Amino acid sequence: MMRLRLRRRDLVCQQAVELVTDYLESRLPRTDRRRYEAHLAGCPHCTEYLAQMRKTIELTGTLTPDDLTPQMQDDFVALYRQWRADDPGEPLPEG
């Protein structure tokens, strides 16, 4: 069975997903941005994922604390604390 060998400059979907935040925040170097956009041009799945991320950002940007139930607020705080606990480099905020 023949396996295709990816060239160093090719992106795969997993890399595109991992880089989506940097892409959306314009933090990718020009070369990486071009690689990312070349991948998008040939990958409808990653193009859809990018569109979903943009929509998520748009919708969540309109939320206020009053939009969340007390349970949802507690859930978000717990999720955040769990995420921070997974990164031992910084202490958890008090609160």
Tab-separated table of C-alpha atoms in Angstrom:
chain	number	residue	atom	x	y	z
A	1	MET	CA	0.000	0.000	0.000
A	2	MET	CA	1.354	3.408	-0.961
A	3	ARG	CA	1.205	6.198	1.621
A	4	LEU	CA	1.172	9.819	0.634
A	5	ARG	CA	3.900	11.887	2.155
A	6	LEU	CA	2.930	15.353	3.288
A	7	ARG	CA	5.275	18.094	2.324
A	8	ARG	CA	6.486	20.228	5.194
A	9	ARG	CA	4.441	23.173	3.986
A	10	ASP	CA	1.132	21.270	3.803
A	11	LEU	CA	-1.345	21.656	6.641
A	12	VAL	CA	-3.608	18.862	7.778
A	13	CYS	CA	-7.040	19.418	9.307
A	14	GLN	CA	-5.884	18.890	12.890
A	15	GLN	CA	-3.300	21.645	12.466
A	16	ALA	CA	-5.911	23.939	10.911
A	17	VAL	CA	-8.199	23.402	13.905
A	18	GLU	CA	-5.344	24.093	16.330
A	19	LEU	CA	-4.425	27.313	14.493
A	20	VAL	CA	-7.927	28.728	14.059
A	21	THR	CA	-7.673	31.156	16.992
A	22	ASP	CA	-4.329	32.528	15.828
A	23	TYR	CA	-5.745	32.855	12.318
A	24	LEU	CA	-8.839	34.716	13.487
A	25	GLU	CA	-6.748	37.021	15.677
A	26	SER	CA	-4.257	37.685	12.825
A	27	ARG	CA	-1.397	36.264	14.875
A	28	LEU	CA	-0.072	33.882	12.229
A	29	PRO	CA	3.087	34.853	10.389
A	30	ARG	CA	2.447	35.634	6.714
A	31	THR	CA	3.818	32.277	5.509
A	32	ASP	CA	1.657	30.308	7.946
A	33	ARG	CA	-1.386	32.414	7.064
A	34	ARG	CA	-0.901	31.567	3.382
A	35	ARG	CA	-0.553	27.868	4.236
A	36	TYR	CA	-3.714	28.096	6.319
A	37	GLU	CA	-5.664	29.796	3.545
A	38	ALA	CA	-4.356	27.300	0.970
A	39	HIS	CA	-5.663	24.499	3.181
A	40	LEU	CA	-9.048	26.232	3.488
A	41	ALA	CA	-9.266	26.593	-0.291
A	42	GLY	CA	-9.208	22.814	-0.652
A	43	CYS	CA	-11.007	21.694	2.499
A	44	PRO	CA	-14.740	22.317	2.854
A	45	HIS	CA	-14.729	20.809	6.356
A	46	CYS	CA	-12.195	23.283	7.744
A	47	THR	CA	-13.902	26.114	5.884
A	48	GLU	CA	-17.147	25.191	7.640
A	49	TYR	CA	-15.339	24.910	10.992
A	50	LEU	CA	-13.905	28.396	10.518
A	51	ALA	CA	-17.378	29.738	9.688
A	52	GLN	CA	-18.768	28.088	12.832
A	53	MET	CA	-16.016	29.630	14.962
A	54	ARG	CA	-16.725	33.075	13.513
A	55	LYS	CA	-20.439	32.668	14.245
A	56	THR	CA	-19.717	31.475	17.785
A	57	ILE	CA	-17.542	34.531	18.410
A	58	GLU	CA	-20.226	36.791	16.971
A	59	LEU	CA	-22.979	35.292	19.106
A	60	THR	CA	-21.043	35.034	22.351
A	61	GLY	CA	-19.902	38.611	21.973
A	62	THR	CA	-23.499	39.668	22.515
A	63	LEU	CA	-23.950	37.801	25.813
A	64	THR	CA	-24.062	39.640	29.099
A	65	PRO	CA	-23.945	38.137	32.602
A	66	ASP	CA	-27.682	38.780	32.891
A	67	ASP	CA	-28.252	36.394	29.966
A	68	LEU	CA	-26.930	33.480	32.027
A	69	THR	CA	-28.815	31.648	34.721
A	70	PRO	CA	-27.035	31.290	38.084
A	71	GLN	CA	-26.447	27.607	37.232
A	72	MET	CA	-24.854	28.528	33.904
A	73	GLN	CA	-22.609	31.050	35.659
A	74	ASP	CA	-21.549	28.395	38.174
A	75	ASP	CA	-20.901	25.923	35.351
A	76	PHE	CA	-18.703	28.433	33.513
A	77	VAL	CA	-16.727	29.237	36.651
A	78	ALA	CA	-16.201	25.513	37.319
A	79	LEU	CA	-15.147	24.924	33.718
A	80	TYR	CA	-12.714	27.832	33.867
A	81	ARG	CA	-11.215	26.620	37.131
A	82	GLN	CA	-10.793	23.128	35.720
A	83	TRP	CA	-9.098	24.567	32.650
A	84	ARG	CA	-6.758	26.641	34.820
A	85	ALA	CA	-6.009	23.638	37.032
A	86	ASP	CA	-4.815	21.803	33.934
A	87	ASP	CA	-2.234	24.604	33.458
A	88	PRO	CA	-0.057	24.511	36.562
A	89	GLY	CA	1.980	27.479	35.333
A	90	GLU	CA	-0.337	30.048	36.889
A	91	PRO	CA	-2.357	30.075	40.118
A	92	LEU	CA	-6.143	30.077	40.030
A	93	PRO	CA	-7.820	33.416	40.696
A	94	GLU	CA	-9.544	33.728	44.038
A	95	GLY	CA	-13.235	34.203	44.069
